[in-house]
Short mmCIF file of C-alpha atoms and ligand atoms in Angstrom, two decimals:
data_model
loop_
_atom_site.label_atom_id
_atom_site.label_comp_id
_atom_site.label_asym_id
_atom_site.label_seq_id
_atom_site.Cartn_x
_atom_site.Cartn_y
_atom_site.Cartn_z
CA MET S 7 -2.15 -19.04 -20.85
CA ILE S 8 -5.89 -19.18 -20.12
CA THR S 9 -7.11 -19.81 -16.58
CA LEU S 10 -10.68 -20.36 -15.42
CA ILE S 11 -11.23 -19.93 -11.70
CA GLU S 12 -14.43 -21.72 -10.68
CA HIS S 13 -16.65 -22.01 -7.58
CA ALA S 14 -15.15 -19.04 -5.71
CA GLU S 15 -17.24 -16.34 -4.11
CA VAL S 16 -16.03 -13.11 -5.70
CA PHE S 17 -15.48 -9.82 -3.88
CA SER S 18 -14.50 -7.29 -6.53
CA PRO S 19 -14.17 -5.89 -3.70
CA GLN S 20 -17.98 -5.53 -3.76
CA ALA S 21 -19.78 -8.80 -3.11
CA GLN S 22 -20.55 -10.48 -6.47
CA GLY S 23 -21.66 -13.90 -5.29
CA GLN S 24 -20.35 -17.03 -6.93
CA GLN S 25 -18.78 -16.18 -10.30
CA GLN S 26 -16.42 -17.78 -12.74
CA VAL S 27 -13.43 -15.62 -13.59
CA LEU S 28 -11.52 -16.10 -16.84
CA VAL S 29 -7.95 -14.87 -17.12
CA ALA S 30 -6.29 -14.59 -20.53
CA GLY S 31 -2.68 -13.48 -20.55
CA GLN S 32 -2.22 -10.73 -17.98
CA ARG S 33 -5.84 -9.58 -17.88
CA ILE S 34 -9.25 -10.57 -16.55
CA SER S 35 -11.22 -11.33 -19.69
CA ALA S 36 -14.59 -12.43 -18.29
CA VAL S 37 -16.52 -12.52 -15.01
CA ASN S 38 -19.78 -14.43 -15.20
CA ALA S 39 -21.94 -16.97 -13.39
CA LYS S 40 -21.25 -19.43 -16.22
CA ILE S 41 -18.42 -19.20 -18.74
CA ASP S 42 -18.42 -21.74 -21.57
CA ILE S 43 -14.90 -22.47 -22.62
CA GLN S 44 -13.38 -25.80 -23.66
CA GLY S 45 -9.99 -27.08 -24.68
CA ASN S 46 -6.79 -28.47 -23.22
CA ALA S 47 -5.20 -25.04 -23.08
CA VAL S 48 -7.59 -23.95 -20.35
CA GLN S 49 -6.31 -24.40 -16.84
CA ARG S 50 -9.31 -24.92 -14.51
CA ILE S 51 -8.93 -24.10 -10.84
CA ASN S 52 -11.61 -25.41 -8.50
CA ALA S 53 -11.66 -22.75 -5.77
CA THR S 54 -14.46 -24.20 -3.66
CA GLY S 55 -14.27 -22.80 -0.14
CA CYS S 56 -12.48 -19.65 -1.25
CA TYR S 57 -13.15 -15.97 -1.63
CA LEU S 58 -11.58 -14.46 -4.75
CA VAL S 59 -10.44 -10.89 -4.01
CA PRO S 60 -8.24 -8.33 -5.79
CA GLY S 61 -4.48 -8.42 -5.16
CA LEU S 62 -3.66 -6.00 -2.37
CA VAL S 63 -2.21 -2.57 -3.19
CA ASP S 64 0.31 -1.37 -0.60
CA SER S 65 0.87 2.37 -1.00
CA LEU S 66 3.92 2.62 1.25
CA ALA S 67 6.78 0.17 1.69
CA HIS S 68 10.46 0.72 2.40
CA ILE S 69 11.51 -1.69 -0.32
CA ILE S 70 15.24 -0.98 0.08
CA GLY S 71 14.93 -0.92 3.87
CA GLY S 72 14.70 2.06 6.18
CA GLY S 73 15.61 2.96 9.73
CA GLY S 74 19.08 4.05 10.69
CA GLU S 75 17.84 6.46 13.36
CA GLY S 76 19.87 4.61 16.01
CA GLY S 77 23.07 4.48 13.96
CA PHE S 78 24.17 2.30 11.08
CA ARG S 79 23.34 -0.93 12.90
CA THR S 80 19.68 0.06 12.94
CA ARG S 81 19.34 0.07 9.15
CA THR S 82 16.71 -2.46 8.11
CA PRO S 83 16.99 -4.95 5.23
CA GLU S 84 15.35 -4.93 1.80
CA LEU S 85 11.89 -6.30 1.09
CA ASN S 86 11.60 -9.83 -0.25
CA ALA S 87 9.18 -10.41 -3.17
CA ASP S 88 8.10 -13.82 -1.83
CA ASP S 89 6.97 -12.19 1.44
CA ALA S 90 4.76 -9.82 -0.53
CA PHE S 91 3.13 -12.62 -2.56
CA ALA S 92 2.60 -14.79 0.51
CA SER S 93 0.73 -11.84 2.06
CA GLY S 94 -1.54 -11.27 -0.92
CA VAL S 95 0.22 -8.06 -2.00
CA THR S 96 0.65 -7.72 -5.76
CA THR S 97 1.18 -3.94 -6.13
CA LEU S 98 3.33 -1.69 -4.00
CA VAL S 99 4.97 1.71 -3.84
CA GLY S 100 8.54 2.02 -2.59
CA VAL S 101 9.79 5.09 -0.74
CA LEU S 102 12.92 6.33 0.99
CA GLY S 103 12.70 7.00 4.74
CA THR S 104 14.47 9.24 7.23
CA ASP S 105 17.81 8.48 5.58
CA SER S 106 18.03 9.87 2.06
CA ILE S 107 21.82 10.09 2.10
CA THR S 108 22.89 6.45 2.17
CA ARG S 109 19.51 5.35 0.76
CA THR S 110 19.24 6.75 -2.74
CA LEU S 111 16.64 7.13 -5.46
CA THR S 112 18.84 5.22 -7.90
CA ASN S 113 18.90 2.28 -5.49
CA LEU S 114 15.13 2.60 -4.97
CA LEU S 115 14.52 2.50 -8.73
CA ALA S 116 16.80 -0.52 -9.19
CA LYS S 117 14.92 -2.40 -6.46
CA ALA S 118 11.56 -1.44 -7.98
CA HIS S 119 12.74 -2.91 -11.28
CA ALA S 120 13.96 -6.06 -9.51
CA LEU S 121 10.61 -6.59 -7.78
CA THR S 122 8.83 -6.04 -11.10
CA GLU S 123 11.03 -8.68 -12.73
CA GLU S 124 10.09 -11.00 -9.88
CA GLY S 125 6.41 -10.56 -10.77
CA LEU S 126 5.20 -7.73 -8.54
CA ASN S 127 3.78 -4.44 -9.79
CA CYS S 128 6.21 -2.04 -8.18
CA TYR S 129 6.26 1.74 -8.40
CA CYS S 130 8.02 4.35 -6.30
CA HIS S 131 7.96 7.96 -5.23
CA THR S 132 10.68 10.47 -5.97
CA GLY S 133 11.65 12.84 -3.15
CA SER S 134 12.52 12.27 0.47
CA TYR S 135 11.62 13.02 4.08
CA GLN S 136 13.41 16.34 4.01
CA ILE S 137 12.80 19.44 1.89
CA PRO S 138 14.50 20.32 -0.44
CA VAL S 139 13.60 16.83 -1.58
CA ARG S 140 16.00 14.54 -3.37
CA THR S 141 15.28 14.09 -7.06
CA LEU S 142 17.13 12.44 -9.94
CA PHE S 143 16.54 15.16 -12.51
CA PRO S 144 16.71 18.75 -11.23
CA THR S 145 12.96 18.90 -10.49
CA ILE S 146 10.09 16.75 -9.24
CA SER S 147 8.16 17.40 -12.46
CA GLU S 148 11.00 16.06 -14.58
CA ASP S 149 11.26 12.93 -12.45
CA LEU S 150 7.52 12.28 -12.82
CA LEU S 151 7.52 12.99 -16.54
CA LEU S 152 10.69 11.17 -17.51
CA ILE S 153 10.91 8.16 -15.20
CA ASP S 154 8.11 5.61 -15.60
CA LYS S 155 8.29 4.13 -12.11
CA PHE S 156 7.92 7.43 -10.27
CA ILE S 157 4.23 8.15 -9.63
CA GLY S 158 4.37 10.66 -6.76
CA VAL S 159 6.55 12.36 -4.18
CA GLY S 160 7.42 11.33 -0.66
CA GLU S 161 7.22 10.42 2.00
CA VAL S 162 7.75 14.06 3.04
CA ALA S 163 7.84 14.40 6.82
CA ILE S 164 5.84 16.92 8.85
CA ALA S 165 5.02 17.20 12.57
CA ASP S 166 8.16 15.24 13.37
CA HIS S 167 11.54 16.07 14.94
CA ARG S 168 13.14 14.19 12.04
CA SER S 169 11.50 16.38 9.40
CA SER S 170 13.15 19.45 7.85
CA GLN S 171 10.51 21.55 9.66
CA PRO S 172 9.00 22.66 6.34
CA THR S 173 7.24 26.01 6.05
CA PRO S 174 3.82 26.33 4.35
CA ASP S 175 5.53 28.02 1.40
CA GLU S 176 8.02 25.19 0.94
CA LEU S 177 5.25 22.61 1.02
CA LYS S 178 3.11 24.70 -1.33
CA LYS S 179 5.85 24.85 -3.96
CA LEU S 180 6.57 21.14 -3.61
CA ALA S 181 2.89 20.23 -4.00
CA ALA S 182 2.51 22.57 -6.98
CA GLU S 183 5.38 20.90 -8.76
CA ALA S 184 4.08 17.43 -7.97
CA ARG S 185 0.64 18.44 -9.21
CA VAL S 186 1.88 19.73 -12.57
CA GLY S 187 4.28 16.81 -13.00
CA GLY S 188 1.43 14.42 -12.28
CA MET S 189 -0.91 16.13 -14.74
CA LEU S 190 1.64 16.22 -17.55
CA SER S 191 2.63 12.58 -17.07
CA GLY S 192 -0.89 11.27 -16.48
CA LYS S 193 0.17 9.96 -13.08
CA ALA S 194 -1.08 10.58 -9.55
CA GLY S 195 1.58 13.14 -8.67
CA ILE S 196 0.39 12.64 -5.11
CA VAL S 197 2.43 13.96 -2.18
CA SER S 198 2.83 11.17 0.38
CA VAL S 199 3.17 12.82 3.78
CA HIS S 200 4.70 11.15 6.83
CA VAL S 201 2.81 12.64 9.78
CA GLY S 202 4.88 12.46 12.96
CA PRO S 203 3.81 12.51 16.60
CA ALA S 204 3.86 16.31 17.12
CA SER S 205 0.48 17.78 18.05
CA ALA S 206 0.36 19.94 14.88
CA GLY S 207 -0.61 16.79 12.98
CA VAL S 208 -1.94 17.64 9.52
CA SER S 209 -2.59 21.34 10.27
CA LEU S 210 0.21 22.34 7.89
CA LEU S 211 -1.58 20.53 5.03
CA ARG S 212 -4.85 22.29 5.91
CA GLU S 213 -3.02 25.63 5.92
CA VAL S 214 -1.44 25.01 2.51
CA ALA S 215 -4.80 24.03 0.97
CA ALA S 216 -6.56 27.02 2.55
CA SER S 217 -3.97 29.55 1.37
CA SER S 218 -3.32 28.29 -2.17
CA ASP S 219 -4.96 26.70 -5.19
CA ILE S 220 -3.65 23.28 -4.15
CA PRO S 221 -6.56 20.97 -3.23
CA LEU S 222 -6.42 18.87 -0.08
CA THR S 223 -6.49 15.74 -2.25
CA GLN S 224 -2.95 16.54 -3.45
CA PHE S 225 -1.74 15.26 -0.08
CA TYR S 226 -1.81 11.69 1.16
CA PRO S 227 -1.03 11.72 4.88
CA THR S 228 0.10 8.43 6.40
CA HIS S 229 0.55 7.06 9.97
CA MET S 230 -2.80 8.71 10.84
CA ASN S 231 -3.50 6.06 13.51
CA ARG S 232 -0.44 7.12 15.55
CA ASN S 233 -2.75 8.19 18.42
CA GLN S 234 -6.44 8.86 18.97
CA GLN S 235 -6.02 12.62 18.57
CA LEU S 236 -4.47 12.12 15.13
CA VAL S 237 -7.22 9.65 14.16
CA GLU S 238 -9.77 12.36 14.93
CA GLN S 239 -7.77 14.97 13.00
CA GLY S 240 -7.74 12.45 10.17
CA PHE S 241 -11.51 12.09 10.26
CA ALA S 242 -11.87 15.88 9.99
CA PHE S 243 -9.38 15.84 7.09
CA LEU S 244 -11.49 13.14 5.46
CA GLN S 245 -14.68 15.14 5.91
CA ALA S 246 -12.95 18.14 4.33
CA GLY S 247 -12.42 15.99 1.21
CA GLY S 248 -8.94 14.54 1.80
CA TRP S 249 -7.50 11.03 1.77
CA ILE S 250 -6.03 9.42 4.88
CA ASP S 251 -3.84 6.37 5.34
CA PHE S 252 -3.47 4.16 8.41
CA THR S 253 -0.28 2.17 9.04
CA THR S 254 -0.65 -1.56 9.72
CA SER S 255 2.86 -2.38 11.05
CA THR S 256 3.16 -1.79 14.76
CA THR S 257 4.49 -3.23 18.03
CA PRO S 258 2.78 -4.10 21.33
CA GLN S 259 4.68 -1.19 22.89
CA GLU S 260 3.38 1.31 20.35
CA LEU S 261 -0.17 0.11 20.91
CA ALA S 262 0.28 0.32 24.70
CA ALA S 263 1.62 3.86 24.27
CA GLY S 264 -1.56 5.00 22.53
CA GLU S 265 -1.29 4.01 18.88
CA VAL S 266 -4.70 3.02 17.54
CA GLN S 267 -4.68 -0.41 15.92
CA CYS S 268 -5.33 0.05 12.20
CA ALA S 269 -8.40 -2.20 12.18
CA LYS S 270 -9.90 -0.30 15.12
CA ALA S 271 -9.33 3.05 13.41
CA LEU S 272 -11.26 1.77 10.39
CA LEU S 273 -13.98 0.40 12.67
CA GLN S 274 -14.36 3.85 14.23
CA ALA S 275 -14.73 5.47 10.80
CA TRP S 276 -17.25 2.82 9.77
CA GLN S 277 -19.32 3.23 12.93
CA LEU S 278 -19.30 7.03 12.55
CA GLY S 279 -20.69 6.64 9.02
CA LEU S 280 -17.68 8.37 7.43
CA ASP S 281 -16.78 7.93 3.77
CA CYS S 282 -14.51 4.88 4.05
CA SER S 283 -13.73 5.05 0.32
CA ARG S 284 -11.22 7.79 1.17
CA ILE S 285 -9.38 5.65 3.72
CA THR S 286 -6.46 3.36 2.93
CA PHE S 287 -4.16 0.99 4.81
CA SER S 288 -0.44 0.65 4.04
CA SER S 289 2.14 -1.64 5.61
CA ASP S 290 5.18 0.63 6.11
CA ALA S 291 7.02 -2.62 5.39
CA ASN S 292 10.70 -2.82 6.36
CA ALA S 293 10.54 0.36 8.43
CA SER S 294 12.41 0.09 11.74
CA LEU S 295 10.27 -0.39 14.83
CA PRO S 296 12.33 0.08 17.99
CA LEU S 297 11.54 -2.35 20.82
CA PHE S 298 11.93 -1.57 24.52
CA ASP S 299 11.80 -3.74 27.63
CA ASP S 300 9.67 -3.08 30.74
CA GLN S 301 12.22 -0.51 31.93
CA GLN S 302 12.00 1.31 28.59
CA GLN S 303 15.50 0.14 27.68
CA PHE S 304 16.12 -0.34 23.97
CA ILE S 305 16.39 -4.07 23.34
CA GLY S 306 16.42 -4.29 19.60
CA LEU S 307 14.61 -3.55 16.41
CA GLY S 308 11.44 -4.90 14.98
CA ILE S 309 10.86 -4.55 11.26
CA GLY S 310 7.66 -3.39 9.58
CA ARG S 311 6.02 -6.37 7.89
CA ILE S 312 4.22 -6.41 4.56
CA GLY S 313 2.09 -9.25 5.98
CA SER S 314 0.53 -6.83 8.45
CA LEU S 315 -1.56 -5.32 5.62
CA LEU S 316 -3.80 -8.35 5.15
CA GLU S 317 -3.69 -9.13 8.87
CA GLU S 318 -5.32 -5.76 9.64
CA VAL S 319 -7.89 -6.20 6.87
CA VAL S 320 -8.80 -9.53 8.47
CA ALA S 321 -8.76 -7.98 11.96
CA ALA S 322 -11.20 -5.30 10.76
CA VAL S 323 -13.55 -8.01 9.45
CA ARG S 324 -13.34 -9.85 12.78
CA LEU S 325 -14.26 -6.58 14.54
CA GLY S 326 -17.38 -6.26 12.40
CA VAL S 327 -16.38 -4.15 9.39
CA PRO S 328 -18.05 -5.65 6.28
CA LEU S 329 -15.60 -7.59 4.08
CA PRO S 330 -16.04 -5.32 1.00
CA VAL S 331 -15.23 -2.23 3.09
CA ALA S 332 -12.24 -3.87 4.78
CA LEU S 333 -10.92 -5.08 1.41
CA SER S 334 -11.42 -1.73 -0.30
CA VAL S 335 -8.93 0.07 1.99
CA ALA S 336 -6.18 -2.18 0.64
CA THR S 337 -7.38 -2.56 -2.97
CA THR S 338 -9.71 -0.11 -4.78
CA ASN S 339 -9.04 2.89 -2.57
CA PRO S 340 -5.24 2.97 -2.83
CA ALA S 341 -5.51 2.18 -6.56
CA ARG S 342 -7.64 5.33 -6.91
CA VAL S 343 -5.31 7.55 -4.87
CA LEU S 344 -2.30 6.29 -6.78
CA LYS S 345 -4.14 6.57 -10.14
CA LEU S 346 -3.51 2.94 -11.09
CA PRO S 347 -6.68 2.21 -13.08
CA GLN S 348 -5.68 -1.38 -13.89
CA LYS S 349 -5.42 -2.30 -10.23
CA GLY S 350 -7.58 -3.00 -7.18
CA GLU S 351 -10.69 -4.53 -8.79
CA ILE S 352 -11.96 -7.76 -10.28
CA THR S 353 -13.65 -6.53 -13.45
CA VAL S 354 -13.17 -7.27 -17.14
CA GLY S 355 -10.10 -5.63 -18.62
CA LYS S 356 -8.26 -5.11 -15.32
CA ASP S 357 -4.91 -6.74 -14.63
CA ALA S 358 -5.27 -10.30 -13.32
CA ASP S 359 -3.94 -9.61 -9.83
CA LEU S 360 -5.98 -12.03 -7.73
CA VAL S 361 -5.94 -13.58 -4.29
CA LEU S 362 -7.79 -16.69 -3.14
CA LEU S 363 -8.59 -16.50 0.57
CA ASP S 364 -9.88 -19.34 2.69
CA LYS S 365 -13.52 -18.55 3.54
CA GLU S 366 -13.15 -19.66 7.15
CA THR S 367 -9.72 -18.38 8.17
CA LEU S 368 -9.23 -15.64 5.52
CA ALA S 369 -5.71 -17.02 5.09
CA VAL S 370 -4.04 -16.71 1.69
CA ARG S 371 -4.34 -19.92 -0.35
CA ALA S 372 -3.07 -18.70 -3.73
CA VAL S 373 -1.93 -15.48 -5.37
CA MET S 374 -1.82 -14.50 -9.04
CA SER S 375 -0.03 -11.41 -10.32
CA ARG S 376 -0.50 -10.25 -13.94
CA GLY S 377 -1.95 -13.64 -14.87
CA ILE S 378 0.80 -15.78 -13.33
CA TRP S 379 0.40 -17.78 -10.11
CA ARG S 380 3.07 -16.56 -7.72
CA TYR S 381 2.15 -18.21 -4.43
CA SER S 382 0.25 -21.22 -3.15
CA ASP S 383 -0.09 -22.62 0.37
CA GLY S 384 -0.22 -26.04 -1.25
CA SER S 385 -3.96 -26.58 -0.83
CA LEU S 386 -4.85 -25.74 -4.44
CA PRO S 387 -3.35 -27.24 -7.60
CA VAL S 388 -2.00 -23.99 -9.02
CA PRO S 389 1.28 -24.00 -10.97
CA VAL S 390 3.40 -21.44 -9.14
CA GLN S 391 6.05 -19.65 -11.18
CA ARG S 392 8.87 -18.19 -9.13
CA ASP S 393 11.11 -15.62 -10.82
CA SER S 394 13.15 -14.71 -7.77
CA LEU S 395 16.66 -16.13 -8.12
CA PHE S 396 17.20 -16.19 -4.36
CA VAL S 397 16.72 -19.57 -2.73
ZN1 ZN Y 210 6.85 7.37 7.70
#
């Protein structure tokens, strides 16, 4: 299959102006102002009025569901592939959550394979919230070396009453193993760290890096927009050379209680002149988000949404963050942290994971993953192939 996308303004995520993009098989084979190609086999898509951007890379999603902190009834459901495509997400990383007893790595792997069969690019992390972490083989290194889909470890919880209260030594050993496993397998071997609400924040990570040969970049702390204090700790972490991740799923109650909206956290970084190429957004999709009424009574559960990823990118643009910067936190940047060189950019040779956004509304009009159209809002004549068997 050969597809020529014409008349779109390309953000690779850097602004490229109007370019034609040729897709052959699963890859981008040319990006040029004018591409001469003829023949009936070429599918031409007139994308006038659209931005063409890379498929979004979501570095943290509870693909088999999460939650459970309020008893069995509070377990959340699995992620649906169609929801990801409709939100412009083409690559994602699945993790376990607080519960690593009834949620298992074997189940996580099976779901990652299912989502891949449905057209997504799905990876996952070995390990769990608590240390000693769950693994399939006896060690983290073996899991990274021997199981293709595992690319890192996590999310490991710190600064949280639900964590195993890890010591610096425990975290050091875990990071060392992830590092070696990552090196030997040519993968990221990154340690995804769930940072809870306790005031210690990321200080444990700073301590581990300061007292060992483990660099700060081995850690990938998430939920760093939990409150303004943590945002500022995150900025210091960034300036010390680390990566930080902001979570896009939230509730009005969380925001009222002091959580910093993802888009506003990025705006702060941008206005302070910080290196935004070390910042990422992730959705925390299918995590449980408890909801309370005015009297703080529990009234039910919200569920983290994969659609929040693009929504916060758009919100950041509306707040004044330049489109290439806002796009990079959900495309190029996570692809770099996760060491997925085929992802996150529109350049020749990369995987054809592409999203057409409406120029005015920034709504998703069509999504291609590995060269196959997987979603359309109906406004463009793209032949959508659906490999999910669920109707
Ligand atoms: Zn978490």
